[in-house]
Amino acid sequence: MSATPIATIKSDKPSADPRHAPIRKFWFDDDDTPTRTLAEERRHRQERLAGAFRLFARNGFDQGLAGHITARDPECSDHFWLNPFGLHFGRLRVSDLLLVNRHGEIVVGAGPVNQAAFAIHAAIHEARPDVVAAAHTHSLYGKAWSTLGRTLAPLTQDSCAFYENHSLFGDFRGVVLDTVEGARIADALGAHKGVILKNHGILTAGPSVEAGCMVVHRAGQCVPRATARRSRGQSTTYRPRHRHAHTYAGRAPLRRAPRVREPLCGADRTRTGVARLMTIHKLRRFVGTIAALVDEAPRESELIEHGLEALRDLVREDDWLPDAYAVPSPERYQQYLLYADARQRFSVVSFVWGPGQQTPVHDHTVWGLIGVLRGAEYAQPYVRDAAGALHAHGAEVRLRRGDVEAVSPAIGDIHRVRNAYDDQVSISIHVYGANIGAVRRSTYPHDAPPKPFISGYSNDFLPNLWDLSKEPAAS
């Protein structure tokens, strides 16, 4: 089968991200590799997808009709390629692959579509624009480990690759047959490279077919060791906590150090400190945008509208927040000051939520913008009735990675916020129309008068936004 002509692909809507620019390269690409056309990139992904299925079969990651791998089409970004239902992994060829749109309709190819594959992968590709490929297996050890309802501990050098970069989906409801269930799995995956589906198996995601499937292979190596130790009742000895991320971050390819690139996942722990310094210009640019908005002194509604646009752009990629301002505390959520205007007209903070942490019901007294950078959170709005009593207003609002919202005394200022997860950290970026750590505010205990408070900050030092010597000239 030759590369699929673009004229044969009939999209049900224009591509959200038409690629007229050259296809980006990854650190494992050779410097002299010619830029691929869209047709060549499509063929490249198809060949690696077919090869990945055969490798999965060789490694025992196939089981009857279970398991699936998908690859996003490089031009029609709301379409993806996958295997036809019922064809053995070891026999799959490029010509067998199906292209489906976001409705599950076959656009290229012939053969039945695995409904579970579509339900899960469609939600992941929609929620994670950075993901090119996603893979799900029912491997022997992966299923065994999933029954324990636990994430992988950093017991070995290889398993450190998953440190704080995978999650647990603990609400198993049987075979996934609708996109609502797929969306719940996508929520659980969050910004991570993998998720353990309790009583089900393992699912991974990556910026290329090779990367997404390599994560499955590495997990397949780590899980048997962890399962064996647990079955023998052996004690667990962890490496020192501060070395978990550095163990994997320090591993470089044999040929050369990786270039600065888009992160593998939102919370990519493989990025070095230097790489994050080279992307902190995103925060500096955001601060400049907010300062310009405040200088123009528009109406609050206009400031919020344009501020939300800037914040949405900032939280779209999780590759710039320095690690020091992303550290959770087991005791309570953390509020790290990232920037404060010299005249205290606005401030930018990172809120770091430990598993299960939440705020009391509280107000702000100034306008505020919230954007989720990592994980997810729930916000419950409150309003006063005619007698002045507070009541929850509507259902909790779930904010996923990349989502933004606003608060202010004019549109609703009182709410309670909590981490959406009981087993992972979530981080949101907040902007307030004052030095929020110095503003006198109130919490609202149930059946008690308001309690005044000043939040302060969790850090003593600010990130350095102004050292340009470590950044590319283009930034």
CSV table of C-alpha atoms in Angstrom, one decimal:
chain,number,residue,atom,x,y,z
A,1,MET,CA,0.0,0.0,0.0
A,2,SER,CA,1.4,3.4,-0.9
A,3,ALA,CA,1.0,6.4,1.3
A,4,THR,CA,-2.6,7.3,1.5
A,5,PRO,CA,-3.3,10.3,-0.9
A,6,ILE,CA,-4.7,13.2,1.0
A,7,ALA,CA,-7.6,13.5,-1.4
A,8,THR,CA,-9.0,10.2,-0.2
A,9,ILE,CA,-9.4,11.5,3.4
A,10,LYS,CA,-12.8,13.1,3.8
A,11,SER,CA,-12.8,15.0,7.1
A,12,ASP,CA,-16.2,15.8,8.7
A,13,LYS,CA,-14.7,19.2,9.8
A,14,PRO,CA,-11.6,21.2,8.9
A,15,SER,CA,-8.5,20.1,10.8
A,16,ALA,CA,-8.0,22.0,14.0
A,17,ASP,CA,-4.3,22.2,13.4
A,18,PRO,CA,-3.4,22.1,9.7
A,19,ARG,CA,0.3,21.5,9.4
A,20,HIS,CA,1.8,23.6,6.6
A,21,ALA,CA,5.0,23.9,8.7
A,22,PRO,CA,7.7,21.2,8.7
A,23,ILE,CA,7.0,18.2,10.9
A,24,ARG,CA,8.8,18.7,14.2
A,25,LYS,CA,11.7,16.3,15.1
A,26,PHE,CA,12.5,14.5,18.3
A,27,TRP,CA,15.9,14.1,20.0
A,28,PHE,CA,16.2,10.5,18.6
A,29,ASP,CA,15.9,11.7,15.0
A,30,ASP,CA,19.2,12.2,13.0
A,31,ASP,CA,20.1,15.8,12.3
A,32,ASP,CA,20.4,15.0,8.6
A,33,THR,CA,17.0,13.4,8.3
A,34,PRO,CA,15.1,15.3,5.6
A,35,THR,CA,11.8,17.0,6.6
A,36,ARG,CA,8.9,14.7,5.7
A,37,THR,CA,5.9,15.8,3.7
A,38,LEU,CA,2.4,15.1,5.2
A,39,ALA,CA,2.1,12.0,3.0
A,40,GLU,CA,5.5,10.8,4.1
A,41,GLU,CA,4.7,11.5,7.8
A,42,ARG,CA,1.4,9.6,7.5
A,43,ARG,CA,3.3,6.6,6.0
A,44,HIS,CA,5.9,6.9,8.6
A,45,ARG,CA,3.3,6.6,11.4
A,46,GLN,CA,1.4,3.8,9.6
A,47,GLU,CA,4.6,1.7,9.3
A,48,ARG,CA,5.6,2.1,12.9
A,49,LEU,CA,2.1,1.4,14.0
A,50,ALA,CA,2.0,-1.9,12.1
A,51,GLY,CA,5.4,-2.7,13.4
A,52,ALA,CA,4.4,-1.9,17.0
A,53,PHE,CA,1.5,-4.4,16.7
A,54,ARG,CA,3.9,-7.2,15.6
A,55,LEU,CA,6.3,-6.4,18.4
A,56,PHE,CA,3.5,-6.5,20.9
A,57,ALA,CA,2.6,-10.0,19.6
A,58,ARG,CA,6.2,-11.1,19.9
A,59,ASN,CA,6.4,-9.8,23.5
A,60,GLY,CA,3.1,-11.5,24.5
A,61,PHE,CA,1.1,-8.3,24.8
A,62,ASP,CA,-1.7,-9.6,22.7
A,63,GLN,CA,-4.6,-11.6,24.1
A,64,GLY,CA,-7.4,-12.8,21.8
A,65,LEU,CA,-9.3,-9.7,20.7
A,66,ALA,CA,-8.1,-7.4,23.5
A,67,GLY,CA,-5.6,-4.5,23.2
A,68,HIS,CA,-5.2,-1.7,20.8
A,69,ILE,CA,-2.8,1.0,19.6
A,70,THR,CA,-3.7,4.2,17.8
A,71,ALA,CA,-1.8,6.9,16.0
A,72,ARG,CA,-3.1,10.4,15.2
A,73,ASP,CA,-3.2,11.4,11.5
A,74,PRO,CA,-0.6,14.2,10.9
A,75,GLU,CA,-3.1,16.3,8.9
A,76,CYS,CA,-6.6,15.5,10.1
A,77,SER,CA,-5.8,15.9,13.7
A,78,ASP,CA,-9.3,14.7,14.9
A,79,HIS,CA,-8.7,11.3,13.0
A,80,PHE,CA,-6.6,8.4,14.1
A,81,TRP,CA,-5.3,5.1,12.7
A,82,LEU,CA,-6.0,1.8,14.5
A,83,ASN,CA,-6.2,-1.9,14.0
A,84,PRO,CA,-9.3,-3.6,12.7
A,85,PHE,CA,-11.2,-5.7,15.3
A,86,GLY,CA,-10.3,-9.4,15.2
A,87,LEU,CA,-7.1,-9.3,13.2
A,88,HIS,CA,-4.1,-10.9,15.1
A,89,PHE,CA,-1.4,-8.4,16.1
A,90,GLY,CA,1.3,-10.6,14.5
A,91,ARG,CA,-0.4,-10.5,11.1
A,92,LEU,CA,-1.2,-6.9,10.8
A,93,ARG,CA,0.1,-4.9,7.8
A,94,VAL,CA,-0.1,-1.2,6.9
A,95,SER,CA,-2.8,-2.0,4.4
A,96,ASP,CA,-5.0,-3.4,7.2
A,97,LEU,CA,-5.1,-0.2,9.3
A,98,LEU,CA,-8.3,1.8,9.6
A,99,LEU,CA,-8.6,5.6,9.8
A,100,VAL,CA,-11.6,6.7,11.9
A,101,ASN,CA,-12.9,10.2,12.6
A,102,ARG,CA,-14.1,11.6,16.0
A,103,HIS,CA,-17.5,10.0,15.5
A,104,GLY,CA,-16.1,6.5,15.1
A,105,GLU,CA,-16.8,6.4,11.3
A,106,ILE,CA,-14.4,4.6,9.0
A,107,VAL,CA,-12.8,7.1,6.6
A,108,VAL,CA,-10.1,4.9,5.1
A,109,GLY,CA,-10.0,1.1,5.1
A,110,ALA,CA,-12.5,-1.7,5.6
A,111,GLY,CA,-13.2,-3.9,8.6
A,112,PRO,CA,-15.0,-3.7,12.0
A,113,VAL,CA,-13.9,-1.1,14.5
A,114,ASN,CA,-13.1,-2.2,18.1
A,115,GLN,CA,-15.7,-0.1,20.0
A,116,ALA,CA,-13.7,-0.1,23.2
A,117,ALA,CA,-10.6,1.1,21.3
A,118,PHE,CA,-12.6,4.0,19.8
A,119,ALA,CA,-14.2,4.9,23.1
A,120,ILE,CA,-10.9,5.1,25.0
A,121,HIS,CA,-8.6,6.5,22.4
A,122,ALA,CA,-11.0,9.1,20.9
A,123,ALA,CA,-11.2,10.6,24.4
A,124,ILE,CA,-7.5,10.6,24.9
A,125,HIS,CA,-6.7,12.1,21.5
A,126,GLU,CA,-9.2,14.8,22.2
A,127,ALA,CA,-8.1,15.6,25.7
A,128,ARG,CA,-4.3,15.5,24.9
A,129,PRO,CA,-3.4,17.3,21.7
A,130,ASP,CA,0.3,16.5,22.5
A,131,VAL,CA,-0.4,12.8,22.2
A,132,VAL,CA,0.4,11.2,18.8
A,133,ALA,CA,0.0,7.5,19.9
A,134,ALA,CA,-1.8,5.7,22.7
A,135,ALA,CA,-1.5,2.0,23.5
A,136,HIS,CA,-3.5,-0.3,25.8
A,137,THR,CA,-2.6,-4.0,26.6
A,138,HIS,CA,-4.0,-6.9,28.6
A,139,SER,CA,-0.6,-8.3,29.2
A,140,LEU,CA,-0.3,-11.1,31.8
A,141,TYR,CA,1.7,-9.1,34.5
A,142,GLY,CA,0.0,-5.9,33.6
A,143,LYS,CA,-3.4,-7.4,34.5
A,144,ALA,CA,-2.1,-9.0,37.6
A,145,TRP,CA,-0.6,-5.8,38.9
A,146,SER,CA,-3.8,-3.8,38.0
A,147,THR,CA,-5.8,-6.0,40.4
A,148,LEU,CA,-3.8,-4.5,43.3
A,149,GLY,CA,-5.0,-0.9,42.7
A,150,ARG,CA,-1.6,0.5,43.1
A,151,THR,CA,0.8,2.6,41.1
A,152,LEU,CA,4.4,1.5,40.5
A,153,ALA,CA,6.9,2.4,43.2
A,154,PRO,CA,10.4,3.6,42.2
A,155,LEU,CA,12.1,0.4,43.2
A,156,THR,CA,14.5,0.1,40.2
A,157,GLN,CA,16.3,2.5,37.9
A,158,ASP,CA,13.8,1.6,35.1
A,159,SER,CA,10.7,2.2,37.3
A,160,CYS,CA,11.9,5.7,38.1
A,161,ALA,CA,10.8,6.6,34.6
A,162,PHE,CA,7.2,6.4,36.0
A,163,TYR,CA,7.9,8.4,39.2
A,164,GLU,CA,5.0,10.9,39.5
A,165,ASN,CA,4.3,10.3,35.8
A,166,HIS,CA,1.6,7.7,35.9
A,167,SER,CA,-1.7,7.4,37.6
A,168,LEU,CA,-4.4,5.0,38.7
A,169,PHE,CA,-7.9,4.6,37.3
A,170,GLY,CA,-9.6,2.8,40.2
A,171,ASP,CA,-13.3,2.8,39.1
A,172,PHE,CA,-13.5,-0.2,36.9
A,173,ARG,CA,-17.0,-0.7,35.3
A,174,GLY,CA,-16.3,-3.5,32.8
A,175,VAL,CA,-15.7,-3.3,29.0
A,176,VAL,CA,-15.5,0.3,27.9
A,177,LEU,CA,-18.3,0.8,25.3
A,178,ASP,CA,-19.0,4.5,25.3
A,179,THR,CA,-17.1,7.8,25.1
A,180,VAL,CA,-18.3,8.9,28.6
A,181,GLU,CA,-16.3,6.1,30.1
A,182,GLY,CA,-13.4,6.9,27.8
A,183,ALA,CA,-13.4,10.5,29.0
A,184,ARG,CA,-13.2,9.3,32.6
A,185,ILE,CA,-10.1,7.3,31.7
A,186,ALA,CA,-8.6,10.3,29.9
A,187,ASP,CA,-9.2,12.4,33.0
A,188,ALA,CA,-7.4,9.8,35.1
A,189,LEU,CA,-4.5,9.8,32.6
A,190,GLY,CA,-4.3,13.5,33.0
A,191,ALA,CA,-0.9,14.9,31.9
A,192,HIS,CA,0.9,11.6,32.6
A,193,LYS,CA,2.6,9.1,30.2
A,194,GLY,CA,0.6,6.2,31.6
A,195,VAL,CA,-2.3,5.0,33.7
A,196,ILE,CA,-3.0,1.7,35.4
A,197,LEU,CA,-6.6,0.7,34.8
A,198,LYS,CA,-7.6,-1.2,37.9
A,199,ASN,CA,-8.7,-4.8,37.2
A,200,HIS,CA,-8.1,-4.2,33.5
A,201,GLY,CA,-4.5,-3.5,32.3
A,202,ILE,CA,-2.1,-0.7,31.4
A,203,LEU,CA,-2.6,2.3,29.0
A,204,THR,CA,0.2,4.6,27.9
A,205,ALA,CA,0.5,7.7,25.6
A,206,GLY,CA,3.4,9.5,23.9
A,207,PRO,CA,4.4,12.1,21.2
A,208,SER,CA,5.2,9.4,18.7
A,209,VAL,CA,4.3,5.7,18.0
A,210,GLU,CA,7.8,4.7,19.2
A,211,ALA,CA,7.5,6.7,22.4
A,212,GLY,CA,4.0,5.5,23.3
A,213,CYS,CA,4.8,1.9,22.8
A,214,MET,CA,8.2,2.1,24.5
A,215,VAL,CA,6.4,3.1,27.7
A,216,VAL,CA,4.4,-0.1,27.5
A,217,HIS,CA,7.5,-2.1,27.0
A,218,ARG,CA,9.3,-0.5,29.9
A,219,ALA,CA,6.2,-1.0,32.1
A,220,GLY,CA,6.1,-4.6,31.0
A,221,GLN,CA,9.7,-5.0,32.4
A,222,CYS,CA,8.9,-3.2,35.7
A,223,VAL,CA,5.6,-4.8,36.6
A,224,PRO,CA,6.9,-8.5,36.8
A,225,ARG,CA,9.6,-7.5,39.3
A,226,ALA,CA,7.1,-5.5,41.4
A,227,THR,CA,4.5,-8.3,41.3
A,228,ALA,CA,7.1,-10.9,42.3
A,229,ARG,CA,8.3,-8.9,45.2
A,230,ARG,CA,4.8,-8.3,46.5
A,231,SER,CA,3.8,-12.0,46.0
A,232,ARG,CA,6.8,-13.0,48.1
A,233,GLY,CA,5.9,-10.5,50.8
A,234,GLN,CA,9.3,-8.8,50.5
A,235,SER,CA,9.8,-5.5,52.2
A,236,THR,CA,10.0,-2.4,49.9
A,237,THR,CA,13.1,-0.2,50.1
A,238,TYR,CA,12.7,3.0,48.2
A,239,ARG,CA,15.5,5.1,46.9
A,240,PRO,CA,15.8,8.6,48.6
A,241,ARG,CA,12.8,10.6,47.4
A,242,HIS,CA,14.8,13.5,45.9
A,243,ARG,CA,16.6,11.1,43.6
A,244,HIS,CA,13.6,9.4,42.0
A,245,ALA,CA,13.1,12.0,39.3
A,246,HIS,CA,16.8,12.7,38.8
A,247,THR,CA,17.6,9.0,38.2
A,248,TYR,CA,15.6,9.0,35.1
A,249,ALA,CA,16.2,12.6,34.1
A,250,GLY,CA,19.9,12.0,34.0
A,251,ARG,CA,19.7,9.2,31.5
A,252,ALA,CA,20.8,10.4,28.1
A,253,PRO,CA,20.8,8.7,24.7
A,254,LEU,CA,24.1,7.2,23.7
A,255,ARG,CA,24.6,9.4,20.7
A,256,ARG,CA,24.0,12.9,22.2
A,257,ALA,CA,22.1,14.8,24.8
A,258,PRO,CA,18.4,15.5,24.0
A,259,ARG,CA,17.4,18.8,22.4
A,260,VAL,CA,14.9,21.0,24.1
A,261,ARG,CA,11.6,19.9,22.7
A,262,GLU,CA,7.9,19.6,23.5
A,263,PRO,CA,7.5,17.4,26.6
A,264,LEU,CA,6.5,13.8,26.3
A,265,CYS,CA,3.6,14.6,28.6
A,266,GLY,CA,2.4,17.6,30.5
A,267,ALA,CA,4.2,16.5,33.7
A,268,ASP,CA,7.3,15.2,31.9
A,269,ARG,CA,9.9,14.4,34.6
A,270,THR,CA,12.7,13.8,32.0
A,271,ARG,CA,13.2,17.5,31.5
A,272,THR,CA,16.3,18.8,33.2
A,273,GLY,CA,16.5,22.0,35.2
A,274,VAL,CA,18.3,23.7,32.4
A,275,ALA,CA,15.6,22.8,30.0
A,276,ARG,CA,13.0,24.4,32.3
A,277,LEU,CA,15.1,27.5,32.5
A,278,MET,CA,15.0,27.7,28.8
A,279,THR,CA,11.2,27.6,28.7
A,280,ILE,CA,10.5,30.0,31.6
A,281,HIS,CA,10.3,32.7,29.1
A,282,LYS,CA,6.7,31.6,28.7
A,283,LEU,CA,5.9,32.8,32.2
A,284,ARG,CA,7.8,36.1,31.5
A,285,ARG,CA,5.8,36.6,28.4
A,286,PHE,CA,2.6,35.9,30.3
A,287,VAL,CA,3.5,38.4,33.0
A,288,GLY,CA,4.2,41.0,30.3
A,289,THR,CA,0.8,40.4,28.7
A,290,ILE,CA,-1.1,40.8,32.1
A,291,ALA,CA,0.9,43.9,32.9
A,292,ALA,CA,0.0,45.5,29.6
A,293,LEU,CA,-3.7,44.7,30.2
A,294,VAL,CA,-3.6,46.2,33.6
A,295,ASP,CA,-1.8,49.3,32.2
A,296,GLU,CA,-4.6,49.8,29.7
A,297,ALA,CA,-7.1,49.8,32.6
A,298,PRO,CA,-9.9,48.3,30.6
A,299,ARG,CA,-13.2,47.3,32.1
A,300,GLU,CA,-12.9,44.3,34.4
A,301,SER,CA,-14.9,42.2,32.0
A,302,GLU,CA,-12.5,43.0,29.2
A,303,LEU,CA,-9.5,42.3,31.4
A,304,ILE,CA,-10.9,38.9,32.4
A,305,GLU,CA,-11.7,38.0,28.8
A,306,HIS,CA,-8.2,38.8,27.4
A,307,GLY,CA,-6.5,37.5,30.6
A,308,LEU,CA,-8.2,34.1,30.2
A,309,GLU,CA,-6.9,33.9,26.6
A,310,ALA,CA,-3.3,34.5,27.8
A,311,LEU,CA,-3.7,32.1,30.7
A,312,ARG,CA,-5.1,29.4,28.4
A,313,ASP,CA,-2.0,29.7,26.2
A,314,LEU,CA,0.3,29.5,29.3
A,315,VAL,CA,-1.2,26.3,30.7
A,316,ARG,CA,-1.5,24.6,27.3
A,317,GLU,CA,2.0,23.1,27.8
A,318,ASP,CA,3.4,22.0,31.2
A,319,ASP,CA,7.1,22.5,30.4
A,320,TRP,CA,8.0,25.8,32.1
A,321,LEU,CA,7.1,25.7,35.9
A,322,PRO,CA,10.3,25.3,37.9
A,323,ASP,CA,10.3,22.2,40.1
A,324,ALA,CA,10.7,24.2,43.3
A,325,TYR,CA,7.2,25.7,42.8
A,326,ALA,CA,5.5,22.4,42.1
A,327,VAL,CA,6.3,20.6,45.4
A,328,PRO,CA,3.2,19.4,47.4
A,329,SER,CA,3.0,19.2,51.1
A,330,PRO,CA,1.3,16.3,52.9
A,331,GLU,CA,-0.3,18.8,55.4
A,332,ARG,CA,-2.1,21.3,53.1
A,333,TYR,CA,-2.2,22.8,49.6
A,334,GLN,CA,0.7,25.1,48.7
A,335,GLN,CA,0.5,28.6,47.3
A,336,TYR,CA,3.8,29.6,45.6
A,337,LEU,CA,4.3,33.2,44.5
A,338,LEU,CA,5.7,33.3,40.9
A,339,TYR,CA,5.4,37.0,40.3
A,340,ALA,CA,4.1,40.2,42.0
A,341,ASP,CA,3.6,43.5,40.3
A,342,ALA,CA,5.8,46.2,41.9
A,343,ARG,CA,2.6,48.3,42.6
A,344,GLN,CA,0.7,45.2,43.8
A,345,ARG,CA,-1.8,45.5,40.9
A,346,PHE,CA,-1.7,41.8,40.2
A,347,SER,CA,0.1,38.6,41.3
A,348,VAL,CA,0.7,35.1,39.7
A,349,VAL,CA,0.8,32.0,41.9
A,350,SER,CA,1.0,28.3,41.5
A,351,PHE,CA,-1.4,26.2,43.6
A,352,VAL,CA,-0.1,22.7,44.3
A,353,TRP,CA,-2.7,20.3,45.6
A,354,GLY,CA,-1.6,17.1,47.3
A,355,PRO,CA,-3.8,14.0,46.9
A,356,GLY,CA,-7.3,14.7,48.3
A,357,GLN,CA,-6.5,18.2,49.5
A,358,GLN,CA,-9.1,21.0,49.4
A,359,THR,CA,-9.7,24.6,50.5
A,360,PRO,CA,-12.4,25.8,52.8
A,361,VAL,CA,-15.2,27.9,51.4
A,362,HIS,CA,-13.6,31.2,50.8
A,363,ASP,CA,-13.7,34.5,48.9
A,364,HIS,CA,-11.1,36.6,47.1
A,365,THR,CA,-12.5,40.2,47.1
A,366,VAL,CA,-10.6,40.9,43.8
A,367,TRP,CA,-10.8,39.5,40.2
A,368,GLY,CA,-9.0,36.2,39.7
A,369,LEU,CA,-8.1,33.8,36.8
A,370,ILE,CA,-7.5,30.1,37.2
A,371,GLY,CA,-5.9,27.7,34.7
A,372,VAL,CA,-5.1,24.0,35.3
A,373,LEU,CA,-1.6,23.1,34.4
A,374,ARG,CA,-1.4,19.5,35.7
A,375,GLY,CA,-4.0,17.0,36.9
A,376,ALA,CA,-7.6,18.3,37.5
A,377,GLU,CA,-9.6,20.1,40.2
A,378,TYR,CA,-13.2,20.6,41.2
A,379,ALA,CA,-14.7,24.0,42.1
A,380,GLN,CA,-18.0,24.4,43.9
A,381,PRO,CA,-19.5,27.9,43.6
A,382,TYR,CA,-21.5,29.4,46.4
A,383,VAL,CA,-24.1,32.2,46.4
A,384,ARG,CA,-26.0,34.1,49.0
A,385,ASP,CA,-29.8,33.9,49.3
A,386,ALA,CA,-32.1,36.8,50.2
A,387,ALA,CA,-31.3,36.4,53.9
A,388,GLY,CA,-27.6,36.5,53.3
A,389,ALA,CA,-27.0,32.8,53.9
A,390,LEU,CA,-24.5,30.9,51.7
A,391,HIS,CA,-25.6,28.0,49.6
A,392,ALA,CA,-23.8,25.8,47.1
A,393,HIS,CA,-24.8,27.0,43.6
A,394,GLY,CA,-25.2,24.2,41.1
A,395,ALA,CA,-22.9,21.2,40.7
A,396,GLU,CA,-19.2,21.1,41.1
A,397,VAL,CA,-17.3,22.2,38.0
A,398,ARG,CA,-14.5,19.9,36.9
A,399,LEU,CA,-11.5,21.7,35.5
A,400,ARG,CA,-9.1,19.5,33.5
A,401,ARG,CA,-5.6,20.3,32.2
A,402,GLY,CA,-5.8,23.3,30.0
A,403,ASP,CA,-9.1,24.5,31.3
A,404,VAL,CA,-9.5,28.1,32.6
A,405,GLU,CA,-12.1,30.0,34.6
A,406,ALA,CA,-12.6,33.4,36.4
A,407,VAL,CA,-13.9,34.7,39.7
A,408,SER,CA,-14.6,38.2,40.9
A,409,PRO,CA,-17.1,40.0,43.2
A,410,ALA,CA,-19.0,41.0,40.1
A,411,ILE,CA,-19.5,37.5,38.6
A,412,GLY,CA,-19.1,35.2,41.7
A,413,ASP,CA,-16.4,35.3,44.2
A,414,ILE,CA,-17.0,32.6,46.8
A,415,HIS,CA,-16.2,28.9,46.2
A,416,ARG,CA,-14.5,25.8,47.5
A,417,VAL,CA,-11.8,24.1,45.5
A,418,ARG,CA,-10.3,20.6,45.7
A,419,ASN,CA,-7.9,18.2,44.0
A,420,ALA,CA,-9.9,15.9,41.7
A,421,TYR,CA,-7.6,13.1,42.5
A,422,ASP,CA,-7.0,11.1,45.7
A,423,ASP,CA,-3.8,9.5,44.4
A,424,GLN,CA,-1.9,12.3,42.5
A,425,VAL,CA,-0.8,15.9,42.6
A,426,SER,CA,-2.6,18.6,40.7
A,427,ILE,CA,-1.3,22.1,39.9
A,428,SER,CA,-3.2,25.2,38.8
A,429,ILE,CA,-1.9,28.7,37.9
A,430,HIS,CA,-3.8,31.6,39.4
A,431,VAL,CA,-3.7,35.3,38.6
A,432,TYR,CA,-5.3,37.9,41.0
A,433,GLY,CA,-6.0,41.6,40.7
A,434,ALA,CA,-3.9,42.3,43.8
A,435,ASN,CA,-1.0,40.9,45.9
A,436,ILE,CA,-3.2,38.0,46.9
A,437,GLY,CA,-1.0,36.8,49.7
A,438,ALA,CA,-1.5,40.2,51.5
A,439,VAL,CA,-5.3,40.6,50.8
A,440,ARG,CA,-7.6,40.3,53.9
A,441,ARG,CA,-10.2,37.7,52.9
A,442,SER,CA,-12.6,35.4,54.7
A,443,THR,CA,-13.5,31.7,55.0
A,444,TYR,CA,-17.0,30.7,55.6
A,445,PRO,CA,-17.3,27.8,58.1
A,446,HIS,CA,-20.7,26.0,58.2
A,447,ASP,CA,-23.1,27.5,60.8
A,448,ALA,CA,-20.4,29.9,62.0
A,449,PRO,CA,-19.6,33.6,61.2
A,450,PRO,CA,-17.0,34.4,58.5
A,451,LYS,CA,-13.4,33.9,59.6
A,452,PRO,CA,-10.9,36.6,58.4
A,453,PHE,CA,-7.5,35.4,57.0
A,454,ILE,CA,-4.5,36.5,55.0
A,455,SER,CA,-3.1,33.6,53.0
A,456,GLY,CA,0.6,34.6,52.6
A,457,TYR,CA,2.8,32.4,50.4
A,458,SER,CA,4.6,29.1,50.7
A,459,ASN,CA,7.9,30.3,49.3
A,460,ASP,CA,10.6,32.7,50.4
A,461,PHE,CA,12.3,33.2,47.0
A,462,LEU,CA,10.9,34.0,43.5
A,463,PRO,CA,11.8,32.3,40.2
A,464,ASN,CA,14.3,34.3,38.1
A,465,LEU,CA,12.4,35.4,35.0
A,466,TRP,CA,15.0,37.8,33.8
A,467,ASP,CA,18.2,35.9,33.3
A,468,LEU,CA,18.2,35.6,29.5
A,469,SER,CA,21.7,34.1,29.2
A,470,LYS,CA,20.4,30.5,29.5
A,471,GLU,CA,17.7,30.9,26.9
A,472,PRO,CA,17.7,30.6,23.1
A,473,ALA,CA,18.1,33.8,21.3
A,474,ALA,CA,14.7,33.4,19.6
A,475,SER,CA,12.9,33.7,23.0
